[in-house]
Short mmCIF file of C-alpha atoms in Angstrom, two decimals:
data_model
loop_
_atom_site.label_atom_id
_atom_site.label_comp_id
_atom_site.label_asym_id
_atom_site.label_seq_id
_atom_site.Cartn_x
_atom_site.Cartn_y
_atom_site.Cartn_z
CA UNK A 1 26.54 35.09 -43.06
CA UNK A 2 26.84 35.33 -39.30
CA UNK A 3 23.54 36.74 -38.02
CA UNK A 4 23.01 39.18 -35.16
CA UNK A 5 22.73 36.38 -32.59
CA UNK A 6 26.08 34.93 -33.75
CA UNK A 7 27.86 38.27 -33.52
CA UNK A 8 26.29 39.07 -30.18
CA UNK A 9 27.71 35.74 -29.01
CA UNK A 10 31.16 36.57 -30.37
CA UNK A 11 31.32 40.23 -29.34
CA UNK A 12 28.46 41.50 -27.17
CA UNK A 13 29.04 38.67 -24.69
CA UNK A 14 32.49 40.06 -23.95
CA UNK A 15 31.61 43.72 -24.37
CA UNK A 16 32.18 44.88 -20.79
CA UNK A 17 35.19 42.63 -20.20
CA UNK A 18 36.74 43.76 -23.46
CA UNK A 19 36.41 47.46 -22.66
CA UNK A 20 37.81 46.85 -19.16
CA UNK A 21 40.84 45.20 -20.76
CA UNK A 22 41.38 47.25 -23.92
CA UNK A 23 39.74 50.60 -23.27
CA UNK A 24 36.46 52.15 -24.42
CA UNK A 25 37.47 52.17 -28.10
CA UNK A 26 39.80 49.19 -27.98
CA UNK A 27 40.71 47.54 -31.26
CA UNK A 28 39.79 43.86 -31.66
CA UNK A 29 41.51 43.40 -35.02
CA UNK A 30 45.08 42.83 -36.13
CA UNK A 31 47.61 45.58 -35.45
CA UNK A 32 50.27 46.69 -37.95
CA UNK A 33 53.86 46.44 -36.71
CA UNK A 34 55.53 46.80 -40.08
CA UNK A 35 58.37 44.53 -38.96
CA UNK A 36 59.07 46.54 -35.79
CA UNK A 37 57.91 44.26 -32.99
CA UNK A 38 59.40 46.57 -30.36
CA UNK A 39 56.28 48.73 -30.81
CA UNK A 40 53.60 48.57 -28.15
CA UNK A 41 50.22 47.18 -29.16
CA UNK A 42 48.74 50.67 -28.93
CA UNK A 43 51.44 52.08 -31.22
CA UNK A 44 50.90 49.28 -33.74
CA UNK A 45 47.13 49.80 -33.73
CA UNK A 46 47.59 53.51 -34.30
CA UNK A 47 50.03 52.70 -37.13
CA UNK A 48 47.31 50.54 -38.68
CA UNK A 49 44.75 53.34 -38.48
CA UNK A 50 47.22 55.79 -40.03
CA UNK A 51 47.99 53.28 -42.81
CA UNK A 52 44.29 52.80 -43.61
CA UNK A 53 43.64 56.54 -43.65
CA UNK A 54 46.63 57.10 -45.92
CA UNK A 55 45.59 54.34 -48.33
CA UNK A 56 42.06 55.73 -48.49
CA UNK A 57 43.31 59.32 -48.95
CA UNK A 58 41.16 60.48 -46.03
CA UNK A 59 41.12 64.25 -45.50
CA UNK A 60 38.89 66.48 -43.31
CA UNK A 61 36.23 66.69 -46.02
CA UNK A 62 36.24 62.93 -46.78
CA UNK A 63 33.03 61.11 -45.85
CA UNK A 64 34.00 57.70 -44.47
CA UNK A 65 32.05 54.49 -43.81
CA UNK A 66 33.37 51.85 -41.42
CA UNK A 67 31.70 48.48 -42.10
CA UNK A 68 31.71 46.21 -39.03
CA UNK A 69 33.21 48.98 -36.93
CA UNK A 70 33.68 47.07 -33.68
CA UNK A 71 34.05 49.38 -30.67
CA UNK A 72 34.92 52.25 -33.01
CA UNK A 73 38.73 52.56 -32.87
CA UNK A 74 39.09 53.57 -36.52
CA UNK A 75 36.13 55.95 -36.29
CA UNK A 76 37.78 57.60 -33.27
CA UNK A 77 41.05 57.96 -35.21
CA UNK A 78 39.36 59.44 -38.28
CA UNK A 79 37.30 61.91 -36.24
CA UNK A 80 39.94 63.01 -33.74
CA UNK A 81 43.13 62.89 -35.81
CA UNK A 82 41.86 63.92 -39.24
CA UNK A 83 38.55 65.59 -38.43
CA UNK A 84 36.62 63.67 -41.08
CA UNK A 85 33.00 62.53 -40.61
CA UNK A 86 32.60 58.78 -40.24
CA UNK A 87 29.58 56.48 -40.04
CA UNK A 88 29.93 53.02 -38.50
CA UNK A 89 27.85 49.86 -38.88
CA UNK A 90 27.81 46.75 -36.69
CA UNK A 91 25.51 43.82 -35.97
CA UNK A 92 26.65 43.64 -32.33
CA UNK A 93 24.23 45.47 -30.07
CA UNK A 94 26.84 45.74 -27.32
CA UNK A 95 29.29 47.41 -29.69
CA UNK A 96 26.68 49.80 -31.10
CA UNK A 97 25.62 50.96 -27.63
CA UNK A 98 29.22 51.45 -26.53
CA UNK A 99 30.08 53.43 -29.67
CA UNK A 100 27.09 55.73 -29.38
CA UNK A 101 27.88 56.32 -25.71
CA UNK A 102 31.29 57.54 -26.87
CA UNK A 103 29.81 60.01 -29.34
CA UNK A 104 30.07 58.01 -32.56
CA UNK A 105 27.54 57.82 -35.38
CA UNK A 106 27.13 54.04 -35.29
CA UNK A 107 24.10 52.04 -36.41
CA UNK A 108 22.93 48.48 -35.81
CA UNK A 109 22.86 47.42 -39.46
CA UNK A 110 23.78 44.48 -41.68
CA UNK A 111 26.79 45.62 -43.75
CA UNK A 112 25.70 43.45 -46.65
CA UNK A 113 22.34 45.16 -47.07
CA UNK A 114 23.24 48.85 -46.71
CA UNK A 115 22.29 51.03 -49.69
CA UNK A 116 22.76 54.72 -50.59
CA UNK A 117 19.17 55.27 -49.41
CA UNK A 118 20.21 54.41 -45.84
CA UNK A 119 23.05 56.84 -45.10
CA UNK A 120 23.99 58.30 -48.48
CA UNK A 121 27.18 57.61 -50.42
CA UNK A 122 30.76 57.81 -49.18
CA UNK A 123 34.17 58.90 -50.46
CA UNK A 124 36.02 56.04 -48.76
CA UNK A 125 35.05 52.78 -47.06
CA UNK A 126 36.92 50.51 -44.66
CA UNK A 127 36.10 47.04 -43.40
CA UNK A 128 38.48 45.75 -40.75
CA UNK A 129 37.66 42.17 -39.79
CA UNK A 130 33.99 42.10 -40.79
CA UNK A 131 34.52 40.15 -44.01
CA UNK A 132 35.41 37.09 -41.93
CA UNK A 133 31.77 36.80 -40.86
CA UNK A 134 30.03 37.39 -44.19
CA UNK A 135 29.86 33.75 -45.36
CA UNK A 136 28.27 31.12 -43.15
CA UNK A 137 29.19 27.46 -43.06
CA UNK A 138 25.79 26.68 -44.56
CA UNK A 139 26.42 29.05 -47.48
CA UNK A 140 29.87 27.55 -48.01
CA UNK A 141 28.45 24.00 -48.04
CA UNK A 142 25.75 25.11 -50.50
CA UNK A 143 28.40 26.41 -52.91
CA UNK A 144 27.36 30.04 -52.44
CA UNK A 145 30.57 31.47 -50.97
CA UNK A 146 31.73 33.40 -54.04
CA UNK A 147 28.20 34.68 -54.63
CA UNK A 148 28.11 36.04 -51.07
CA UNK A 149 31.35 37.93 -51.63
CA UNK A 150 30.35 39.25 -55.06
CA UNK A 151 27.10 40.57 -53.58
CA UNK A 152 29.08 42.32 -50.84
CA UNK A 153 31.46 43.96 -53.31
CA UNK A 154 28.42 45.09 -55.30
CA UNK A 155 27.09 46.71 -52.11
CA UNK A 156 30.38 48.56 -51.59
CA UNK A 157 30.50 49.50 -55.28
CA UNK A 158 27.09 51.16 -55.03
CA UNK A 159 28.25 53.31 -52.10
CA UNK A 160 31.40 54.73 -53.72
CA UNK A 161 32.15 57.10 -56.62
CA UNK A 162 34.34 55.92 -59.50
CA UNK A 163 37.90 56.03 -58.20
CA UNK A 164 36.71 55.67 -54.61
CA UNK A 165 38.80 53.38 -52.44
CA UNK A 166 37.88 50.45 -50.24
CA UNK A 167 40.20 49.03 -47.58
CA UNK A 168 39.60 45.40 -46.62
CA UNK A 169 41.42 43.65 -43.78
CA UNK A 170 40.54 40.03 -43.21
CA UNK A 171 41.61 36.58 -42.14
CA UNK A 172 41.42 33.87 -44.81
CA UNK A 173 42.15 30.17 -44.91
CA UNK A 174 45.84 29.50 -45.49
CA UNK A 175 47.75 26.90 -47.44
CA UNK A 176 47.40 24.26 -44.72
CA UNK A 177 43.63 24.35 -44.21
CA UNK A 178 42.13 20.88 -43.88
CA UNK A 179 38.86 19.59 -45.34
CA UNK A 180 35.74 20.75 -43.54
CA UNK A 181 34.60 17.15 -43.06
CA UNK A 182 37.72 16.42 -40.96
CA UNK A 183 37.04 19.17 -38.40
CA UNK A 184 35.78 17.73 -35.11
CA UNK A 185 35.62 18.52 -31.40
CA UNK A 186 36.29 14.81 -30.88
CA UNK A 187 39.62 14.97 -32.70
CA UNK A 188 42.90 14.69 -30.79
CA UNK A 189 43.47 17.75 -28.59
CA UNK A 190 45.62 20.40 -30.31
CA UNK A 191 45.34 18.65 -33.67
CA UNK A 192 44.39 20.86 -36.63
CA UNK A 193 40.93 19.27 -36.65
CA UNK A 194 40.36 20.05 -32.97
CA UNK A 195 41.76 23.59 -33.14
CA UNK A 196 39.48 24.44 -36.06
CA UNK A 197 36.45 22.99 -34.24
CA UNK A 198 37.19 25.37 -31.37
CA UNK A 199 37.46 28.26 -33.82
CA UNK A 200 34.02 27.44 -35.20
CA UNK A 201 32.64 27.47 -31.65
CA UNK A 202 34.23 30.86 -31.05
CA UNK A 203 32.86 32.41 -34.26
CA UNK A 204 29.53 30.67 -34.99
CA UNK A 205 27.96 31.35 -38.37
CA UNK A 206 31.27 32.24 -40.04
CA UNK A 207 33.46 30.62 -42.69
CA UNK A 208 36.59 32.20 -44.18
CA UNK A 209 37.53 32.84 -47.80
CA UNK A 210 40.06 30.49 -49.40
CA UNK A 211 43.07 32.74 -49.71
CA UNK A 212 43.35 36.27 -51.02
CA UNK A 213 42.78 34.94 -54.54
CA UNK A 214 39.12 34.20 -53.83
CA UNK A 215 38.61 37.69 -52.42
CA UNK A 216 40.27 39.44 -55.38
CA UNK A 217 38.42 37.25 -57.89
CA UNK A 218 35.02 38.15 -56.46
CA UNK A 219 35.90 41.87 -56.41
CA UNK A 220 36.54 41.87 -60.16
CA UNK A 221 35.57 43.56 -62.42
CA UNK A 222 34.01 46.13 -60.09
CA UNK A 223 37.29 46.87 -58.31
CA UNK A 224 40.97 46.72 -59.12
CA UNK A 225 43.47 45.70 -56.45
CA UNK A 226 45.97 48.45 -55.67
CA UNK A 227 47.86 46.98 -52.73
CA UNK A 228 48.03 43.75 -50.74
CA UNK A 229 50.18 42.66 -47.81
CA UNK A 230 50.20 39.82 -45.31
CA UNK A 231 49.58 40.46 -41.62
CA UNK A 232 50.01 36.86 -40.42
CA UNK A 233 53.11 37.51 -38.29
CA UNK A 234 51.57 40.72 -36.95
CA UNK A 235 48.53 38.77 -35.81
CA UNK A 236 50.62 36.30 -33.81
CA UNK A 237 52.12 39.19 -31.84
CA UNK A 238 48.76 40.97 -31.54
CA UNK A 239 47.17 37.84 -30.04
CA UNK A 240 49.95 37.62 -27.44
CA UNK A 241 49.38 41.24 -26.47
CA UNK A 242 45.61 40.74 -26.21
CA UNK A 243 46.08 37.79 -23.90
CA UNK A 244 48.23 39.86 -21.54
CA UNK A 245 45.55 42.53 -21.31
CA UNK A 246 42.65 40.11 -20.92
CA UNK A 247 44.47 38.37 -18.08
CA UNK A 248 45.41 41.58 -16.25
CA UNK A 249 43.59 41.47 -12.93
CA UNK A 250 40.48 43.57 -12.40
CA UNK A 251 37.98 42.46 -9.75
CA UNK A 252 34.88 43.52 -11.74
CA UNK A 253 36.21 41.87 -14.88
CA UNK A 254 37.07 38.61 -13.16
CA UNK A 255 33.67 38.53 -11.46
CA UNK A 256 32.10 38.92 -14.88
CA UNK A 257 34.30 36.12 -16.27
CA UNK A 258 33.30 33.79 -13.43
CA UNK A 259 29.58 34.47 -13.83
CA UNK A 260 29.72 33.93 -17.59
CA UNK A 261 31.82 30.79 -17.18
CA UNK A 262 29.23 29.27 -14.85
CA UNK A 263 26.11 30.30 -16.78
CA UNK A 264 27.15 30.29 -20.45
CA UNK A 265 28.43 27.11 -22.11
CA UNK A 266 29.48 29.08 -25.20
CA UNK A 267 31.62 31.37 -23.06
CA UNK A 268 33.33 28.28 -21.66
CA UNK A 269 34.28 27.37 -25.24
CA UNK A 270 35.73 30.85 -25.69
CA UNK A 271 37.81 30.50 -22.53
CA UNK A 272 39.09 27.19 -23.86
CA UNK A 273 39.97 28.82 -27.19
CA UNK A 274 42.01 31.54 -25.51
CA UNK A 275 43.51 29.01 -23.11
CA UNK A 276 45.16 27.04 -25.89
CA UNK A 277 45.69 29.96 -28.31
CA UNK A 278 43.61 28.46 -31.11
CA UNK A 279 43.83 31.60 -33.28
CA UNK A 280 47.57 31.86 -32.76
CA UNK A 281 48.11 28.19 -33.56
CA UNK A 282 46.16 28.57 -36.80
CA UNK A 283 48.43 31.43 -37.87
CA UNK A 284 51.61 29.66 -36.76
CA UNK A 285 50.65 26.50 -38.68
CA UNK A 286 49.51 28.58 -41.68
CA UNK A 287 46.02 27.13 -41.42
CA UNK A 288 44.95 30.77 -41.54
CA UNK A 289 46.44 33.78 -43.29
CA UNK A 290 45.69 37.47 -42.95
CA UNK A 291 45.66 40.17 -45.60
CA UNK A 292 45.32 43.91 -45.93
CA UNK A 293 43.90 44.85 -49.34
CA UNK A 294 43.26 48.20 -50.97
CA UNK A 295 40.73 48.30 -53.83
CA UNK A 296 39.67 51.08 -56.17
CA UNK A 297 36.30 51.28 -57.88
CA UNK A 298 36.61 51.13 -61.68
#
């Protein structure tokens, strides 16, 4: 899976700039428009949080775990709107520090190794975007991808009671994914091969599941699938909205961008990714898909 250094590259590097653009508990995962693209990004993100809470049957006495919690947007929703206790885990030091500064119970911890001995058991668990980082390219090439996912579902299984629910939101490879061997930074600019090479630079240490079928298969027989829906079109709109906010002028933010651009070659790759909308292109070309899945422990 992506290790701490990989996730610090993907998330901690942009920690300050992200919070300047999106707010202290900004959400860096797909929003939920439900077909109504007249909603603001903030409204669609809140609609996503409400949807997750409803699917997980979260009430004030529900103990919730947020795996790969980001900057804590779902934790903030659960605590402030419902009044339920929520623990968050992340491998990004920048995210963990920011969350704790904002009063959240967030720990720097590998989501794949957490056990009941660490923080107890939970009534409901959510993972919004973290699953995308659980399998590395090396594990995929070694034929271990399904094993990685089965081990993760076993981890979640051990943390829930029978009948407990798990919400999983993740990108996966879509119907038009190309062979790994064809992906190259030397490929023609804006070709599928080049776009995917940029994506790998943006998210080092990560390889996606092949469709929702692979995810569901590795969850069985520990979990049964209750609900699944595609968020591909939502993600295209979400990415447009993020770009507007990242580009909104702020002197401190732009000074940070300039310094990182000069000193960090990996950040330059990230700027290039956002400059040509690599994520968006992957969704538009159906190289990538996105799913929201609700599981129940059997």
